[in-house]
CSV table of C-alpha atoms in Angstrom, one decimal:
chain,number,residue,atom,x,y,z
X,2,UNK,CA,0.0,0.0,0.0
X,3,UNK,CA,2.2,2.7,-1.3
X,4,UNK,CA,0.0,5.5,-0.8
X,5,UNK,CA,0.4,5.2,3.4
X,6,UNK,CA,3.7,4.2,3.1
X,7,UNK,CA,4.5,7.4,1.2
X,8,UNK,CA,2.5,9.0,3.4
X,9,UNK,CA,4.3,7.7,6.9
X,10,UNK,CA,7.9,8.3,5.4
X,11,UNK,CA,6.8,12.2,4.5
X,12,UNK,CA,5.7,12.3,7.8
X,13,UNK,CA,8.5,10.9,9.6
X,14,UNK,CA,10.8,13.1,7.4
X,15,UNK,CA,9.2,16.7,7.8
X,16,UNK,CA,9.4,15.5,11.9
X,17,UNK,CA,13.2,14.7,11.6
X,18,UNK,CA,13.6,18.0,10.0
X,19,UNK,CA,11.9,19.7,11.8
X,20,UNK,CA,9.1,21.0,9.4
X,21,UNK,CA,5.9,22.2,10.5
X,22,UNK,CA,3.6,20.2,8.3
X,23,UNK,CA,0.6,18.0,8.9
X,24,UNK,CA,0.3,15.0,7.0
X,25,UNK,CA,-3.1,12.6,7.3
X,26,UNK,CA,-3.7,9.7,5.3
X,27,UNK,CA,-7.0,9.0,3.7
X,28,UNK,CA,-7.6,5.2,2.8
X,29,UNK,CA,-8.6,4.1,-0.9
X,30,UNK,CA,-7.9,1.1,-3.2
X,31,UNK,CA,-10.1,-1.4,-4.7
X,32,UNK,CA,-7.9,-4.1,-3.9
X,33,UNK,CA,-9.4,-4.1,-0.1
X,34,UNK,CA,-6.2,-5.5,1.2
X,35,UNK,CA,-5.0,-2.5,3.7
X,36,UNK,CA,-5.0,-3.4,6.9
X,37,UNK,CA,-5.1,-6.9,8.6
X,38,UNK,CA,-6.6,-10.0,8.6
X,39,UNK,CA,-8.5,-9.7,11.8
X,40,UNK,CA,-9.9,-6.5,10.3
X,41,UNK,CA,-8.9,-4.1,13.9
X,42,UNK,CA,-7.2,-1.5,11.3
X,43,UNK,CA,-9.7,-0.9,9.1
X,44,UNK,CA,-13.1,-2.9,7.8
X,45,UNK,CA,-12.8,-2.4,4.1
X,46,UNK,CA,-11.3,0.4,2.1
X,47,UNK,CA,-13.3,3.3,-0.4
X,48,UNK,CA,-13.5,2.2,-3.9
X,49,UNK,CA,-14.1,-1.6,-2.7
X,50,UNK,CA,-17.7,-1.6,-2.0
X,51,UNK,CA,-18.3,-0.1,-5.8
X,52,UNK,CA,-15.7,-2.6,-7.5
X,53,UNK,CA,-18.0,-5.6,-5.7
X,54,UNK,CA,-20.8,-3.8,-7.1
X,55,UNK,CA,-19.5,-3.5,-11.1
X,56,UNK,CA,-18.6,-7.3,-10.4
X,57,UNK,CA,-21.7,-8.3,-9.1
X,58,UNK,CA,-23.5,-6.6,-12.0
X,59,UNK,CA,-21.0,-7.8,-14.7
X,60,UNK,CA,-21.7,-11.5,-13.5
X,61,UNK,CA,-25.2,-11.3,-13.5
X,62,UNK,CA,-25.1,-10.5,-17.5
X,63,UNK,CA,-22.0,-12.7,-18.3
X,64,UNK,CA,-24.1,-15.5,-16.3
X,65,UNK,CA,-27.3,-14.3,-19.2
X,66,UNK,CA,-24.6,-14.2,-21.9
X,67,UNK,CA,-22.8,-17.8,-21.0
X,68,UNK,CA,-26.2,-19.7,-21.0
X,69,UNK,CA,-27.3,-18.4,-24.6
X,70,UNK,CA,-23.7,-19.6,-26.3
X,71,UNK,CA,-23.1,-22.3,-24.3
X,72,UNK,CA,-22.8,-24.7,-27.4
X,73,UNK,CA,-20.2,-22.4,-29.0
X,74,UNK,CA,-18.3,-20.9,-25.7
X,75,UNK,CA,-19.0,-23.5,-22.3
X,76,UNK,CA,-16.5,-21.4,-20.3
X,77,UNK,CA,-16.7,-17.5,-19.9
X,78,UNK,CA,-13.4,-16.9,-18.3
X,79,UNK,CA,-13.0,-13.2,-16.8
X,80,UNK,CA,-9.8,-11.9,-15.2
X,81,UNK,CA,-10.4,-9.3,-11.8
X,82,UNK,CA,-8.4,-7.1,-10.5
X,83,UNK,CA,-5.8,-8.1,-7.2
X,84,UNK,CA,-2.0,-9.1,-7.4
X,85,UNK,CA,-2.4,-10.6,-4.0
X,86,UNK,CA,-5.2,-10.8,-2.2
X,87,UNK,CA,-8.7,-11.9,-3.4
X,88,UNK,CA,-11.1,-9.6,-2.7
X,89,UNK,CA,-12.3,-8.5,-5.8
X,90,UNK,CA,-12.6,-11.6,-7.4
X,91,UNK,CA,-14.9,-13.2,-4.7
X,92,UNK,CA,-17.2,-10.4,-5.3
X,93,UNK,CA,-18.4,-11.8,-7.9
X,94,UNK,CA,-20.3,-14.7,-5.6
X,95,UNK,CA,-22.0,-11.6,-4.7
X,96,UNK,CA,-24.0,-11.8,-7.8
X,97,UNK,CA,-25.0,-15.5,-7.3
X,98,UNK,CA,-25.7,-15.8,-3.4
X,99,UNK,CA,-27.8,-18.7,-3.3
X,100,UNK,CA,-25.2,-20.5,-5.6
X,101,UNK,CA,-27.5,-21.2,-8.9
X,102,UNK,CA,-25.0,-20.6,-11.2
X,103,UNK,CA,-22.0,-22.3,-12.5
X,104,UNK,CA,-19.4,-20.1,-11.1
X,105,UNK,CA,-16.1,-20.9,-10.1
X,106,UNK,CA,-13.8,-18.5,-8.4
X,107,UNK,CA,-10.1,-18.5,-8.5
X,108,UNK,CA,-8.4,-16.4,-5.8
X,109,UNK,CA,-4.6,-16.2,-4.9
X,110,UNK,CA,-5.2,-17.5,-1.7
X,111,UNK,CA,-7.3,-20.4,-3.2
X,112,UNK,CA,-4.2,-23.0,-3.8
X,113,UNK,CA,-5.4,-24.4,-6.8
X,114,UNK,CA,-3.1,-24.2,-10.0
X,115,UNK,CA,-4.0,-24.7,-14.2
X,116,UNK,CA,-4.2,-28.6,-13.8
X,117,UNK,CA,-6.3,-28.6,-10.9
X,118,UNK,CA,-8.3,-25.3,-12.4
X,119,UNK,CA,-8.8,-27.4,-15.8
X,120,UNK,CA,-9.8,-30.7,-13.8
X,121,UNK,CA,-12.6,-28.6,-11.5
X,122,UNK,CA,-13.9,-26.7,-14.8
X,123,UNK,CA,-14.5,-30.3,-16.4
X,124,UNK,CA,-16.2,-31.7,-13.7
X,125,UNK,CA,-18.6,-28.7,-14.1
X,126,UNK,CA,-19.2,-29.0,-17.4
X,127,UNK,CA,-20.1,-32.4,-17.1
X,128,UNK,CA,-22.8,-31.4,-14.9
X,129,UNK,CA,-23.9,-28.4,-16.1
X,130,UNK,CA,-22.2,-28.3,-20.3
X,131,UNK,CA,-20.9,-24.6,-18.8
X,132,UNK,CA,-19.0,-22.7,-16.6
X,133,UNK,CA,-18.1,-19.2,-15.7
X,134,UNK,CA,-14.8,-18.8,-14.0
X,135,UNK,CA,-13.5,-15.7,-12.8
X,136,UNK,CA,-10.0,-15.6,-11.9
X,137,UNK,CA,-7.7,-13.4,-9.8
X,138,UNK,CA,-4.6,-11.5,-12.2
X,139,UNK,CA,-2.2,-12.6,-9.6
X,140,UNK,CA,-3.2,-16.8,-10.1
X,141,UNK,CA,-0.3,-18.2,-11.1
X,142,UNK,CA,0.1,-19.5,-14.8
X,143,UNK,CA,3.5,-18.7,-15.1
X,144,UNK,CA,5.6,-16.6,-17.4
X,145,UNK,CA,2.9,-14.2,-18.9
X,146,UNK,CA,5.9,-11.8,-19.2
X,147,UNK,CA,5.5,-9.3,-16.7
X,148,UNK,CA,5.6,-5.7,-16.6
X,149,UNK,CA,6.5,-3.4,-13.5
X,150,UNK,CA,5.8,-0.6,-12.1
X,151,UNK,CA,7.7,2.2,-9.9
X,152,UNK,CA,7.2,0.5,-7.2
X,153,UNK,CA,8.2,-2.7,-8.4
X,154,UNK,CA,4.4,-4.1,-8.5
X,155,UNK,CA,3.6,-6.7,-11.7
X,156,UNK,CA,1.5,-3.9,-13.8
X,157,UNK,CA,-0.6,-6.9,-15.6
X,158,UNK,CA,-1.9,-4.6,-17.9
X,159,UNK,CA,1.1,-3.9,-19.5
X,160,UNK,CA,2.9,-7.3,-19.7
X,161,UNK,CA,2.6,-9.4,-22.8
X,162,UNK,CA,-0.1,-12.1,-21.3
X,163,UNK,CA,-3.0,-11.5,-19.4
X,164,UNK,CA,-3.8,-14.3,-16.7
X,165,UNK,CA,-7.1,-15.2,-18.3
X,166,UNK,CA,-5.7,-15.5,-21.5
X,167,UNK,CA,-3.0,-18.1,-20.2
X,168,UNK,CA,-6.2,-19.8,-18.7
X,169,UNK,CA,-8.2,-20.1,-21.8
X,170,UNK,CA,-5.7,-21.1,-23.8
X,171,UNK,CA,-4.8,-24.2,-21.6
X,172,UNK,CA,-8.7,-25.2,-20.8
X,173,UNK,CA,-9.1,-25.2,-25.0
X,174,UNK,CA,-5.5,-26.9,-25.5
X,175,UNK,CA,-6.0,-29.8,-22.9
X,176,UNK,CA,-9.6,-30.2,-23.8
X,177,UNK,CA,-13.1,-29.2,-22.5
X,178,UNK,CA,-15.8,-32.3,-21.0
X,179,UNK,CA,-18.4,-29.9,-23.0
X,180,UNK,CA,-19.3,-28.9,-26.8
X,181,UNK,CA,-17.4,-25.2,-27.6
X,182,UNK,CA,-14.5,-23.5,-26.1
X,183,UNK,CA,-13.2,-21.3,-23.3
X,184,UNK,CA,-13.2,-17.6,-24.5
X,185,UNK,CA,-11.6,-14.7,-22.1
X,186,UNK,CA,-11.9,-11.0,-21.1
X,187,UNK,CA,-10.5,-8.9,-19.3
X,188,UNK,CA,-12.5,-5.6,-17.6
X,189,UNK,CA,-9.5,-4.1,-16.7
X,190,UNK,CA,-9.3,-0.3,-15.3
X,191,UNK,CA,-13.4,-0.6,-15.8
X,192,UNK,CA,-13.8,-2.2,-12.8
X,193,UNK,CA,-12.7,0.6,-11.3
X,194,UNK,CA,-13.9,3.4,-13.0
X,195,UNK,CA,-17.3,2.7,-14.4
X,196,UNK,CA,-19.9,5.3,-13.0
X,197,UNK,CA,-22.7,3.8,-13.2
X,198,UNK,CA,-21.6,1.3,-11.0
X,199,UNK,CA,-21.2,3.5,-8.2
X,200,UNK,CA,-22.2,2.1,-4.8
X,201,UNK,CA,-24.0,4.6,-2.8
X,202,UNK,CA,-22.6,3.6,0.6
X,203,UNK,CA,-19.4,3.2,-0.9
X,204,UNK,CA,-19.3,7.3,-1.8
X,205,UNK,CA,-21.2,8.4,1.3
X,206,UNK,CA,-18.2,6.4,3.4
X,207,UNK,CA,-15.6,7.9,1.1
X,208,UNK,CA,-16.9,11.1,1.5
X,209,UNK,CA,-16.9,10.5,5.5
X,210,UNK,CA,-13.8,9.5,5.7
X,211,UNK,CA,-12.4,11.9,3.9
X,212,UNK,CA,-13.8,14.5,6.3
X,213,UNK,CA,-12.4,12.4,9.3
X,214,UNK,CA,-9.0,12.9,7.7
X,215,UNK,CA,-9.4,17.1,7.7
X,216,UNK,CA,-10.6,16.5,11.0
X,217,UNK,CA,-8.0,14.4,12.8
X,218,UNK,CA,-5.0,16.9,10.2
X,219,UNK,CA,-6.7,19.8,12.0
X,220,UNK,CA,-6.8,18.7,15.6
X,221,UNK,CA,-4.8,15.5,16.2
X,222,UNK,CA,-1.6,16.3,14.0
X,223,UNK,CA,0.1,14.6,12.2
X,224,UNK,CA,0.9,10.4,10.9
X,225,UNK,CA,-2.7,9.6,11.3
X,226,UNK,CA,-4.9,7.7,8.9
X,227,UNK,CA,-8.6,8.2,8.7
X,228,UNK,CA,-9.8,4.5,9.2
X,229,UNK,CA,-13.4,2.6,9.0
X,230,UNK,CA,-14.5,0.0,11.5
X,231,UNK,CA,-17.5,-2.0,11.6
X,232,UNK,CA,-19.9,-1.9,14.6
X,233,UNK,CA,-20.3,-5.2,16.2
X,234,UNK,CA,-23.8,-6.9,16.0
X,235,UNK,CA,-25.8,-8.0,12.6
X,236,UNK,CA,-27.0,-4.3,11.5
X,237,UNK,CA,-24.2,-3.3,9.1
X,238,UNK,CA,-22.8,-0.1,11.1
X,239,UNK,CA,-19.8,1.5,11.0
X,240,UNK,CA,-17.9,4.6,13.2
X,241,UNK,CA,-14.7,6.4,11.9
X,242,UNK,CA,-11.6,6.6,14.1
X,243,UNK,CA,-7.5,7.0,13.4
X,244,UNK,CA,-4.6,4.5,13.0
X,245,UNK,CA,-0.9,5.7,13.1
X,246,UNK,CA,0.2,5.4,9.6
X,247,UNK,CA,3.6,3.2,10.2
X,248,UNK,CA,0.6,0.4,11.5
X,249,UNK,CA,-0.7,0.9,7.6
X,250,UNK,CA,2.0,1.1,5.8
X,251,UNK,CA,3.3,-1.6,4.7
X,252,UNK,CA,0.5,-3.7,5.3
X,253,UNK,CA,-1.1,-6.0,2.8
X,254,UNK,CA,-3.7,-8.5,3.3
X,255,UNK,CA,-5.1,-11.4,2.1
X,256,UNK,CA,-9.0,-13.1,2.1
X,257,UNK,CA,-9.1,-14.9,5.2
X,258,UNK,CA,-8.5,-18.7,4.8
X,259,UNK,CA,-11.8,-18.9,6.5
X,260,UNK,CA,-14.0,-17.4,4.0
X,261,UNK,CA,-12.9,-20.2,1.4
X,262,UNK,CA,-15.0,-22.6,1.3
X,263,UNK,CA,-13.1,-26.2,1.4
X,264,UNK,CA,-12.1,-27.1,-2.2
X,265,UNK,CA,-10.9,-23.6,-2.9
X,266,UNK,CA,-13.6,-23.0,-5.8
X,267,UNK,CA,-16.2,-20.3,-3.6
X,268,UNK,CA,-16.3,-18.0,-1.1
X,269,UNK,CA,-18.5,-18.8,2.1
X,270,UNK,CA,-21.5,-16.6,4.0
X,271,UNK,CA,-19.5,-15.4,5.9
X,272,UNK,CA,-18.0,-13.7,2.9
X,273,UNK,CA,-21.3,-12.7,1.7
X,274,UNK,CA,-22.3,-11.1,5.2
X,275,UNK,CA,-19.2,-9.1,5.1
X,276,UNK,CA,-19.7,-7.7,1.6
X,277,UNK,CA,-23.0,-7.9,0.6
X,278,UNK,CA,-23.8,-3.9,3.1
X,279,UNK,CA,-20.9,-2.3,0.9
X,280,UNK,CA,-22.8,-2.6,-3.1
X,281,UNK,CA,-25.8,-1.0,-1.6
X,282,UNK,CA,-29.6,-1.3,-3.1
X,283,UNK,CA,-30.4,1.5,-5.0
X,284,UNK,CA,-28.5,2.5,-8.7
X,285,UNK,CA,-26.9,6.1,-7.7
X,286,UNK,CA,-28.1,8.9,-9.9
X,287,UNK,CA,-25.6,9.9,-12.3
X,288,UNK,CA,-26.0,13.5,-14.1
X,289,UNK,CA,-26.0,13.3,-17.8
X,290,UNK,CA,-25.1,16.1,-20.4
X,291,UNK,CA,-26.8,14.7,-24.0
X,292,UNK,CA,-27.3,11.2,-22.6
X,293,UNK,CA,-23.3,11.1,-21.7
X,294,UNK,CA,-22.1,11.3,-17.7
X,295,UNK,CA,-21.0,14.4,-16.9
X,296,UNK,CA,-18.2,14.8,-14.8
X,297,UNK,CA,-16.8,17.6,-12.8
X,298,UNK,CA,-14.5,20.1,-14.5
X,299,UNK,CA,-12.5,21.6,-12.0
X,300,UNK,CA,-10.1,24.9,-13.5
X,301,UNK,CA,-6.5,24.1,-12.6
X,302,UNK,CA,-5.2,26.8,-10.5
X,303,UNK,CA,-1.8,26.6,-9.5
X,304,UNK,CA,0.4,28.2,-6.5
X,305,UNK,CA,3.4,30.5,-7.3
X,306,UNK,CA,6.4,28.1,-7.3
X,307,UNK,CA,8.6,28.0,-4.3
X,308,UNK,CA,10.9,25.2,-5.0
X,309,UNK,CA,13.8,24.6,-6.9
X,310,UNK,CA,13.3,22.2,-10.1
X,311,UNK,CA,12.9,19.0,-9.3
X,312,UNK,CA,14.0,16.1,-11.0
X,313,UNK,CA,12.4,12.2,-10.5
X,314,UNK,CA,14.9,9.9,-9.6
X,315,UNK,CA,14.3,7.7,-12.7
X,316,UNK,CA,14.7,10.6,-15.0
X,317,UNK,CA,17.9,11.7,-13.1
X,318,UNK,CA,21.3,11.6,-15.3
């Protein structure tokens, strides 16, 4: 979580030297997996709640889309967001609750590999002649040719492979128990950035916990992060507090082994009862200019410069 680890170093740096500046730390990334496993950092991070919601969404027509061409494409195989952790991808049982579908969900906590992927996807279509499986970008299939970023991440976007590729390639190579083929996509930065997806609790708590952050900057000081934390009891409820940044910074983690169910393939309830509050009910109400979304246009105003130039350190000479 390079955000909060930026964040704690700036702080710990403008203390050393004595700089008067207040640095707060505002949680968001998709992924869900800042904090820890026992969930006494933070419950879930902004952005998460609407990802679960495009995925639950984008199941629920793939699920419509895989039954119609099941003769010509048995397995829909989709690729979600999440180098290490699963959260995103075991949204999608989100769309499916009550388990009707063929779905099969490979995380990077799940343990399972191509062979045992291609044996599990065969057994389904012998009982069902289709399959959906959604896989995590960081299950391993080997070489896919890796890009990285800054930070030394894999940026799977940008490397020559995509994981559902690799995946779909090796289910139609090996052989399906099913008339058709395995086809692939990929959503990609969509997941992230569609709109109309919004959640609507998701943006009220982003917007909350962005206001906890000005509020603990303006009386608490600095190497603080804004954090969310569930109320206990079955009412979803949450209440906004602080965590010291160093506690964040470096953390990543993973699904819980608990919330896989025991051959790897699903999540469990428990899952379900933890994510299901975040999507929300109703659609949110987007404004639209001529049909399209319109978005705020904010006009770039910029402070004198005070600095000397300054050069990255990748661009240095």
């Amino acid at each position: 979580n390079d955000s909060m680890d930026t964040a704690a170093k700036v702080s710990e740096l403008a203390s050393a030297k004595g700089y008067d500046l207040v640095v707060a730390g505002v949680p968001k990334t998709i992924d869900n997996d800042l904090g820890d496993e026992e969930f006494t950092l933070i419950d879930h991070t902004p952005g998460y709640g609407s990802t679960a919601r495009y995925w639950m969404s984008i199941i629920s027509d793939a699920n419509q889309e895989n039954q119609a061409i099941s003769t010509s494409e048995c397995v829909c195989v989709l690729q979600a967001m999440g180098r290490s952790s699963g959260y995103i991808p075991a949204a999608a049982r989100l769309a499916d609750p009550d388990r009707r579908m063929p779905l099969q969900i490979y995380t990077v906590e799940s343990g399972h590999n191509l062979e045992s992927l291609h044996d599990h996807v065969n057994r389904q279509l012998g009982m069902t002649g289709r399959c959906i499986v959604v896989v995590s970008e960081g299950f391993d299939v080997g070489n896919i040719g890796a890009a990285h970023d800054r930070f030394g991440h894999i940026e799977y976007g940008a490397s020559k492979q995509a994981t559902a590729q690799v995946v779909a390639n090796y289910l139609n190579e090996q052989g399906l128990n099913a008339r058709g083929q395995a086809s692939w996509q990929v959503p990609g930065v969509l997941q992230r950035s569609t709109s109309l997806c919004l959640s609507s609790v998701d943006t009220e708590e982003a917007f909350e916990v962005g206001r906890k952050a000005v509020e603990i900057a303006t009386s608490e000081g600095s190497g603080y992060m804004a954090t969310m934390l569930r109320n206990p009891g079955n009412s979803y409820q949450l209440y906004y507090d602080k965590v010291r940044l160093e506690k964040v910074a470096v953390s990543a983690r993973q699904l819980p082994k608990h919330w896989l169910n025991s051959d790897g393939l699903d999540v469990t309830d428990d899952f379900i009862r933890y994510a299901m509050p975040l999507v929300g009910e109703a659609w949110v109400e987007i404004p639209l200019e001529n049909g399209r979304p319109r978005f705020s246009r904010l006009k770039r105003e910029f402070e004198q410069k005070k600095c000397s130039e300054y050069i990255p350190l990748l661009y240095r000479d």
